Tab-separated table of C-alpha atoms and ligand atoms in Angstrom:
chain	number	residue	atom	x	y	z
D	1	VAL	CA	115.327	18.848	-40.169
D	2	SER	CA	113.716	22.235	-39.875
D	3	THR	CA	116.106	24.966	-38.776
D	4	ILE	CA	113.385	27.590	-38.429
D	5	ALA	CA	111.636	27.367	-35.081
D	6	ALA	CA	108.057	28.594	-35.310
D	7	SER	CA	107.545	31.202	-32.580
D	8	HIS	CA	104.132	29.611	-32.345
D	9	ALA	CA	103.473	26.814	-29.846
D	10	GLY	CA	101.302	25.087	-32.441
D	11	LEU	CA	97.686	24.567	-31.363
D	12	ARG	CA	98.697	25.133	-27.733
D	13	ASP	CA	99.434	28.775	-28.460
D	14	PRO	CA	97.091	30.463	-25.915
D	15	GLU	CA	95.495	32.869	-28.411
D	16	LEU	CA	94.881	30.135	-31.009
D	17	ALA	CA	93.657	27.660	-28.346
D	18	GLN	CA	91.154	30.279	-27.152
D	19	ARG	CA	89.816	30.802	-30.699
D	20	LEU	CA	89.734	27.056	-31.270
D	21	ARG	CA	87.676	26.529	-28.101
D	22	GLY	CA	85.160	29.169	-29.243
D	23	ALA	CA	85.009	27.850	-32.833
D	24	LEU	CA	84.554	24.170	-31.935
D	25	GLY	CA	82.517	24.627	-28.787
D	26	THR	CA	79.548	26.370	-30.452
D	27	ARG	CA	77.361	25.580	-33.493
D	28	PRO	CA	78.041	25.735	-36.394
D	29	ARG	CA	81.282	24.095	-35.366
D	30	ARG	CA	84.304	25.548	-37.105
D	31	LEU	CA	88.097	25.404	-37.093
D	32	PRO	CA	90.458	28.373	-37.477
D	33	VAL	CA	92.346	28.116	-40.780
D	34	GLU	CA	95.717	27.965	-38.966
D	35	CYS	CA	94.836	24.401	-37.823
D	36	PHE	CA	95.752	23.073	-41.274
D	37	TYR	CA	99.383	24.104	-41.302
D	38	ASP	CA	101.662	21.858	-39.304
D	39	ASP	CA	104.574	20.251	-41.224
D	40	LEU	CA	102.310	17.571	-42.699
D	41	GLY	CA	99.567	20.077	-43.584
D	42	SER	CA	102.095	22.305	-45.365
D	43	ALA	CA	103.356	19.302	-47.362
D	44	LEU	CA	99.788	18.329	-48.257
D	45	PHE	CA	99.025	21.891	-49.346
D	46	GLU	CA	102.109	21.873	-51.564
D	47	ALA	CA	100.818	18.611	-53.121
D	48	ILE	CA	97.424	20.276	-53.734
D	49	THR	CA	99.139	22.932	-55.845
D	50	TYR	CA	100.148	20.178	-58.321
D	51	LEU	CA	96.675	18.611	-58.631
D	52	PRO	CA	95.160	18.712	-62.128
D	53	GLU	CA	91.873	19.938	-60.618
D	54	TYR	CA	93.478	22.816	-58.644
D	55	GLY	CA	93.937	25.475	-61.310
D	56	LEU	CA	94.669	28.364	-58.946
D	57	THR	CA	98.421	27.865	-58.574
D	58	ARG	CA	99.019	27.410	-62.312
D	59	ALA	CA	96.941	30.527	-63.074
D	60	GLU	CA	98.968	32.560	-60.595
D	61	TRP	CA	102.181	31.108	-62.021
D	62	ARG	CA	101.159	32.171	-65.544
D	63	LEU	CA	100.274	35.681	-64.349
D	64	LEU	CA	103.607	36.064	-62.556
D	65	CYS	CA	105.475	34.725	-65.610
D	66	ARG	CA	103.741	37.243	-67.847
D	67	HIS	CA	103.714	40.295	-65.599
D	68	SER	CA	106.707	40.190	-63.216
D	69	SER	CA	108.626	42.649	-65.379
D	70	ASP	CA	105.566	44.970	-65.586
D	71	ILE	CA	105.366	44.869	-61.788
D	72	ALA	CA	109.104	45.583	-61.511
D	73	ARG	CA	108.572	48.705	-63.649
D	74	LEU	CA	105.694	49.919	-61.478
D	75	VAL	CA	107.321	49.688	-58.025
D	76	PRO	CA	110.264	51.728	-56.658
D	77	SER	CA	113.667	50.103	-57.179
D	78	ALA	CA	114.775	50.636	-53.557
D	79	LEU	CA	112.465	47.929	-52.307
D	80	GLU	CA	111.965	45.311	-49.611
D	81	VAL	CA	109.487	42.483	-50.118
D	82	VAL	CA	107.382	41.003	-47.302
D	83	GLU	CA	105.262	37.974	-48.175
D	84	LEU	CA	102.345	37.037	-45.903
D	85	GLY	CA	101.721	33.260	-45.860
D	86	SER	CA	104.548	32.518	-48.285
D	87	GLY	CA	104.214	28.737	-48.201
D	88	SER	CA	107.061	27.289	-50.247
D	89	GLY	CA	107.463	30.508	-52.289
D	90	ARG	CA	107.699	28.474	-55.496
D	91	LYS	CA	105.825	31.082	-57.576
D	92	THR	CA	107.247	34.084	-55.741
D	93	ARG	CA	110.701	33.239	-57.079
D	94	LEU	CA	109.627	34.471	-60.537
D	95	LEU	CA	108.789	37.905	-59.192
D	96	LEU	CA	111.814	38.160	-56.898
D	97	GLU	CA	114.138	37.364	-59.788
D	98	ALA	CA	112.596	40.183	-61.860
D	99	LEU	CA	112.854	42.637	-58.946
D	100	ALA	CA	116.406	41.645	-57.974
D	101	ARG	CA	117.649	42.311	-61.507
D	102	ARG	CA	117.545	46.003	-60.611
D	103	ARG	CA	119.269	45.977	-57.198
D	104	PRO	CA	119.731	43.659	-54.178
D	105	LEU	CA	116.428	42.688	-52.635
D	106	PRO	CA	115.652	41.803	-49.012
D	107	TYR	CA	112.812	39.234	-48.932
D	108	ARG	CA	110.963	38.511	-45.681
D	109	PRO	CA	108.536	35.590	-45.903
D	110	VAL	CA	106.082	35.467	-42.972
D	111	ASP	CA	104.420	32.146	-42.168
D	112	ILE	CA	103.227	30.234	-39.100
D	113	SER	CA	104.559	27.016	-40.643
D	114	ALA	CA	108.248	26.398	-39.961
D	115	ALA	CA	108.247	23.686	-42.653
D	116	ALA	CA	106.885	26.120	-45.247
D	117	LEU	CA	109.516	28.725	-44.341
D	118	GLU	CA	112.297	26.152	-44.571
D	119	ALA	CA	111.057	25.098	-48.042
D	120	CYS	CA	110.882	28.782	-48.995
D	121	ARG	CA	114.418	29.445	-47.832
D	122	ARG	CA	115.635	26.472	-49.918
D	123	GLU	CA	113.644	27.688	-52.945
D	124	MET	CA	115.382	31.081	-52.788
D	125	ALA	CA	118.882	29.780	-51.971
D	126	GLY	CA	121.424	30.972	-54.504
D	127	ARG	CA	119.063	33.420	-56.281
D	128	THR	CA	121.266	36.320	-57.249
D	129	GLY	CA	120.526	39.476	-55.296
D	130	VAL	CA	117.840	38.009	-52.999
D	131	THR	CA	118.516	37.871	-49.225
D	132	VAL	CA	115.963	35.775	-47.368
D	133	ASP	CA	115.003	36.589	-43.797
D	134	PRO	CA	112.132	34.294	-42.704
D	135	LEU	CA	109.731	35.445	-39.990
D	136	PRO	CA	107.949	32.510	-38.279
D	137	MET	CA	104.953	34.506	-37.071
D	138	PRO	CA	101.280	35.219	-37.739
D	139	PHE	CA	100.582	37.612	-40.636
D	140	LEU	CA	100.300	40.998	-38.935
D	141	GLU	CA	102.923	40.346	-36.273
D	142	GLY	CA	105.307	39.356	-39.052
D	143	LEU	CA	104.454	42.435	-41.103
D	144	SER	CA	105.073	44.688	-38.095
D	145	ALA	CA	108.428	42.977	-37.449
D	146	ALA	CA	109.408	43.398	-41.112
D	147	ILE	CA	108.405	47.071	-41.065
D	148	GLU	CA	110.635	47.646	-38.039
D	149	MET	CA	113.560	46.246	-40.042
D	150	ARG	CA	112.987	48.358	-43.154
D	151	ALA	CA	115.740	50.679	-44.342
D	152	PRO	CA	114.399	54.254	-44.106
D	153	SER	CA	114.899	54.915	-47.819
D	154	SER	CA	113.234	51.687	-49.044
D	155	ALA	CA	109.645	51.151	-50.107
D	156	VAL	CA	107.901	47.957	-48.979
D	157	LEU	CA	106.022	45.636	-51.314
D	158	VAL	CA	103.695	43.272	-49.431
D	159	LEU	CA	102.686	40.059	-51.218
D	160	PHE	CA	99.468	38.259	-50.333
D	161	LEU	CA	99.243	35.530	-52.961
D	162	GLY	CA	97.524	32.182	-53.513
D	163	SER	CA	94.081	33.839	-53.204
D	164	ASN	CA	94.789	33.756	-49.448
D	165	VAL	CA	92.482	36.772	-49.115
D	166	GLY	CA	89.595	34.425	-49.964
D	167	ASN	CA	90.108	32.483	-46.734
D	168	LEU	CA	89.052	35.495	-44.669
D	169	GLU	CA	85.395	36.192	-43.865
D	170	PRO	CA	84.388	39.540	-45.436
D	171	PRO	CA	84.379	41.680	-42.247
D	172	GLU	CA	87.681	40.132	-41.129
D	173	ARG	CA	89.089	40.593	-44.631
D	174	ASP	CA	88.236	44.308	-44.649
D	175	ARG	CA	89.797	44.789	-41.222
D	176	PHE	CA	92.858	42.817	-42.318
D	177	LEU	CA	93.465	44.933	-45.441
D	178	SER	CA	93.093	48.120	-43.376
D	179	ALA	CA	95.525	46.708	-40.798
D	180	ILE	CA	98.067	46.082	-43.570
D	181	ARG	CA	97.574	49.637	-44.855
D	182	ARG	CA	98.088	51.135	-41.371
D	183	ARG	CA	101.510	49.469	-41.146
D	184	LEU	CA	102.612	50.892	-44.507
D	185	ARG	CA	103.523	54.382	-45.602
D	186	ARG	CA	102.449	56.261	-48.692
D	187	GLY	CA	103.993	54.756	-51.832
D	188	ASP	CA	104.371	51.244	-50.370
D	189	ALA	CA	102.424	48.607	-52.284
D	190	LEU	CA	100.390	45.434	-51.934
D	191	LEU	CA	100.407	42.740	-54.605
D	192	ILE	CA	97.408	40.519	-54.076
D	193	THR	CA	95.644	37.724	-55.962
D	194	ALA	CA	92.112	36.355	-55.999
D	195	ASP	CA	90.457	33.367	-57.564
D	196	LEU	CA	87.503	34.504	-59.699
D	197	GLU	CA	84.088	32.856	-59.742
D	198	LYS	CA	83.566	30.013	-62.194
D	199	ASP	CA	81.110	27.184	-62.560
D	200	ALA	CA	80.303	25.197	-59.420
D	201	SER	CA	81.491	21.827	-60.729
D	202	THR	CA	84.959	23.171	-61.643
D	203	LEU	CA	85.278	24.812	-58.227
D	204	GLU	CA	84.021	21.807	-56.286
D	205	ALA	CA	86.465	19.503	-58.111
D	206	ALA	CA	89.320	21.901	-57.239
D	207	TYR	CA	88.565	21.298	-53.547
D	208	ASP	CA	87.611	17.604	-53.810
D	209	ASP	CA	90.126	15.970	-56.151
D	210	ASP	CA	90.033	12.391	-57.403
D	211	ALA	CA	93.267	11.417	-55.634
D	212	GLY	CA	91.852	12.519	-52.262
D	213	VAL	CA	94.732	14.893	-51.442
D	214	THR	CA	92.431	17.753	-50.389
D	215	ALA	CA	90.405	15.319	-48.277
D	216	ALA	CA	93.647	14.285	-46.526
D	217	PHE	CA	94.599	17.946	-46.046
D	218	ASN	CA	91.195	18.578	-44.485
D	219	ARG	CA	91.264	15.511	-42.194
D	220	ASN	CA	94.821	16.325	-41.097
D	221	ALA	CA	93.376	19.275	-39.157
D	222	LEU	CA	91.544	16.784	-36.895
D	223	ALA	CA	94.571	14.470	-36.795
D	224	ARG	CA	96.508	17.482	-35.562
D	225	LEU	CA	94.009	18.060	-32.738
D	226	ASN	CA	94.573	14.420	-31.756
D	227	ARG	CA	98.365	14.771	-31.898
D	228	GLU	CA	98.770	18.151	-30.245
D	229	LEU	CA	95.774	18.457	-27.933
D	230	GLY	CA	95.158	14.801	-26.989
D	231	ALA	CA	91.745	14.788	-28.752
D	232	ASP	CA	90.122	11.472	-29.689
D	233	PHE	CA	88.618	12.210	-33.128
D	234	ASP	CA	87.967	8.967	-35.018
D	235	LEU	CA	89.089	10.175	-38.470
D	236	ALA	CA	87.319	7.311	-40.239
D	237	ALA	CA	84.029	8.698	-38.941
D	238	PHE	CA	84.404	11.992	-40.855
D	239	ARG	CA	83.836	12.531	-44.576
D	240	HIS	CA	85.367	15.394	-46.585
D	241	ARG	CA	82.825	17.634	-48.326
D	242	ALA	CA	83.421	20.674	-50.570
D	243	LEU	CA	80.435	22.637	-51.803
D	244	TYR	CA	80.066	25.902	-53.671
D	245	ALA	CA	77.585	28.311	-52.058
D	246	ALA	CA	76.843	30.424	-55.142
D	247	ARG	CA	74.958	33.199	-53.333
D	248	GLU	CA	77.823	33.809	-50.903
D	249	ARG	CA	80.355	33.104	-53.656
D	250	ARG	CA	82.403	30.763	-51.508
D	251	ILE	CA	83.641	27.204	-51.451
D	252	GLU	CA	82.964	25.675	-48.064
D	253	MET	CA	85.038	22.755	-46.852
D	254	HIS	CA	83.488	20.610	-44.177
D	255	LEU	CA	84.154	17.381	-42.312
D	256	VAL	CA	80.852	15.586	-41.960
D	257	SER	CA	80.260	13.363	-38.953
D	258	GLU	CA	79.134	9.960	-40.245
D	259	ARG	CA	77.428	9.032	-36.951
D	260	ASP	CA	76.379	10.378	-33.579
D	261	GLN	CA	79.597	10.711	-31.627
D	262	THR	CA	81.216	12.419	-28.660
D	263	VAL	CA	84.752	13.793	-28.949
D	264	ARG	CA	87.011	14.823	-26.077
D	265	ILE	CA	89.686	17.502	-26.457
D	266	PRO	CA	91.407	17.456	-23.061
D	267	ALA	CA	93.860	20.324	-23.651
D	268	LEU	CA	90.918	22.629	-24.428
D	269	GLY	CA	88.746	21.238	-21.592
D	270	LEU	CA	86.117	20.510	-24.233
D	271	VAL	CA	83.728	17.620	-24.862
D	272	ILE	CA	81.613	17.982	-28.002
D	273	ALA	CA	78.654	15.944	-29.175
D	274	LEU	CA	78.255	15.647	-32.946
D	275	ALA	CA	75.047	14.334	-34.480
D	276	ALA	CA	75.152	12.143	-37.612
D	277	GLY	CA	75.362	14.534	-40.580
D	278	GLU	CA	76.575	17.471	-38.484
D	279	THR	CA	79.649	19.160	-39.921
D	280	ILE	CA	82.797	20.857	-38.753
D	281	TRP	CA	83.274	23.748	-41.146
D	282	THR	CA	87.014	23.885	-41.718
D	283	GLU	CA	87.528	26.517	-44.427
D	284	SER	CA	85.818	29.052	-46.637
D	285	SER	CA	87.381	30.111	-49.882
D	286	TYR	CA	85.630	33.176	-51.251
D	287	LYS	CA	85.563	33.785	-54.995
D	288	PHE	CA	85.688	37.230	-56.562
D	289	ARG	CA	84.778	39.190	-59.701
D	290	ARG	CA	87.084	41.178	-61.932
D	291	GLY	CA	87.856	44.505	-60.286
D	292	ASP	CA	86.915	43.379	-56.753
D	293	LEU	CA	90.510	43.625	-55.536
D	294	ALA	CA	90.821	47.276	-56.570
D	295	ALA	CA	87.531	48.042	-54.797
D	296	LEU	CA	88.624	46.241	-51.619
D	297	GLY	CA	91.958	48.044	-51.811
D	298	ARG	CA	90.287	51.456	-52.193
D	299	ALA	CA	88.173	50.841	-49.095
D	300	ALA	CA	91.380	50.093	-47.162
D	301	GLY	CA	93.318	53.168	-48.378
D	302	PHE	CA	95.065	51.833	-51.494
D	303	SER	CA	94.685	52.964	-55.082
D	304	GLY	CA	94.443	50.285	-57.762
D	305	THR	CA	97.425	50.731	-60.047
D	306	ALA	CA	97.137	47.720	-62.306
D	307	ALA	CA	95.275	44.419	-62.509
D	308	TRP	CA	95.816	41.408	-64.745
D	309	GLN	CA	93.632	38.342	-65.305
D	310	ASP	CA	94.272	34.799	-66.440
D	311	ASP	CA	91.629	33.664	-68.908
D	312	GLU	CA	92.433	29.961	-68.880
D	313	TRP	CA	91.506	29.742	-65.169
D	314	PRO	CA	89.797	33.035	-64.286
D	315	PHE	CA	92.089	34.555	-61.643
D	316	GLU	CA	93.174	38.115	-60.849
D	317	LEU	CA	96.463	39.720	-59.807
D	318	ALA	CA	96.326	43.342	-58.620
D	319	LEU	CA	98.952	45.868	-57.652
D	320	LEU	CA	97.618	48.335	-55.069
D	321	VAL	CA	99.559	51.367	-53.913
D	322	ALA	CA	99.197	52.925	-50.440
D	323	GLU	CA	97.789	56.444	-50.808
W	1	SAM	C1	96.893	28.496	-48.816
W	1	SAM	S1	98.590	28.495	-48.337
W	1	SAM	C2	99.263	29.540	-49.610
W	1	SAM	C3	100.741	29.409	-49.755
W	1	SAM	C4	101.349	30.238	-50.902
W	1	SAM	N1	101.132	31.681	-50.704
W	1	SAM	C5	100.771	29.804	-52.230
W	1	SAM	O1	100.161	30.635	-52.899
W	1	SAM	O2	100.973	28.651	-52.626
W	1	SAM	C6	98.529	29.557	-46.934
W	1	SAM	C7	99.864	29.780	-46.214
W	1	SAM	O3	99.651	30.766	-45.189
W	1	SAM	C8	100.138	30.300	-43.929
W	1	SAM	N2	99.239	30.862	-42.913
W	1	SAM	C9	97.930	30.573	-42.703
W	1	SAM	N3	97.416	31.346	-41.732
W	1	SAM	C10	98.451	32.141	-41.308
W	1	SAM	C11	98.549	33.181	-40.345
W	1	SAM	N4	97.505	33.565	-39.609
W	1	SAM	N5	99.733	33.807	-40.202
W	1	SAM	C12	100.827	33.442	-40.957
W	1	SAM	N6	100.788	32.459	-41.889
W	1	SAM	C13	99.605	31.835	-42.064
W	1	SAM	C14	100.108	28.791	-44.020
W	1	SAM	O4	101.057	28.177	-43.169
W	1	SAM	C15	100.400	28.543	-45.502
W	1	SAM	O5	101.776	28.387	-45.758
């Protein structure tokens, strides 16, 4: 039983419902990324991280194994860690253990998924020196709340892992990084990761695995609209599709309507007609090149202090410091 109540009213949250109405009600039809993460969606995402095709999590794990002590040397020892979209925090534990070797470490995971935060709290339970204070909120609200709690003499290290930055559209991404920077003070830091571009077939398999877990994760977003908003999506009439758009350097995940159909979403006051072959675009996952994170950081007011890559599954980890 989850003991962390999400401050969020799920898909009925007025701000999210408003965005959902706009995204689904106009073409191309889309879904906000938050729609994935109810308890079931969080469990399915955790399963994705174990898939043989999904190399991202293992690459990030290897980078954190190799470089946590380098990171600990590069950040101030009076430190508080805030993680945006922590999920289960399974990989973060490696870094927190390295940081907490120096002195006690407050850790504030921010996530809209109560189930993810509960898993994260369990993951960290009993780790020497780490105090966990979960914040069930959207990213920037959670960061602001964490900043209000900071001890005046501590620096803040913000974590944005899992190549989460790739789920933001470029203009939104730039605004988001600047919004993080505005909440920080000089000397605070941002540790961020990005999946690097690789061949299309490897990427498409990572988002369309043989066991069908990613397809289930994708379809669960519609199942959630049925459960929480009284929608009548016939899930069997939608096919999962992942394709790599090389020019835009992004994986696109879609749910393709297999036939002409009309769907009602009473809680949004919406009736949508989908033609056979029309898609609901559920997620973009942008891919990057070496050095992109430092450049994005510079544009948002950070200096790139260090960056490390995994060669087995091209992936980048960068430490950016607020100037
Ligand atoms: C792709 S998962 C990554 C989880 C973890 N960082 C990892 O690397 O395995 C994204 C996480 O961010 C959370 N999330 C998505 N959008 C969010 C938002 N707007 N505010 C807060 N959390 C969000 C989800 O609930 C989910 O746990």
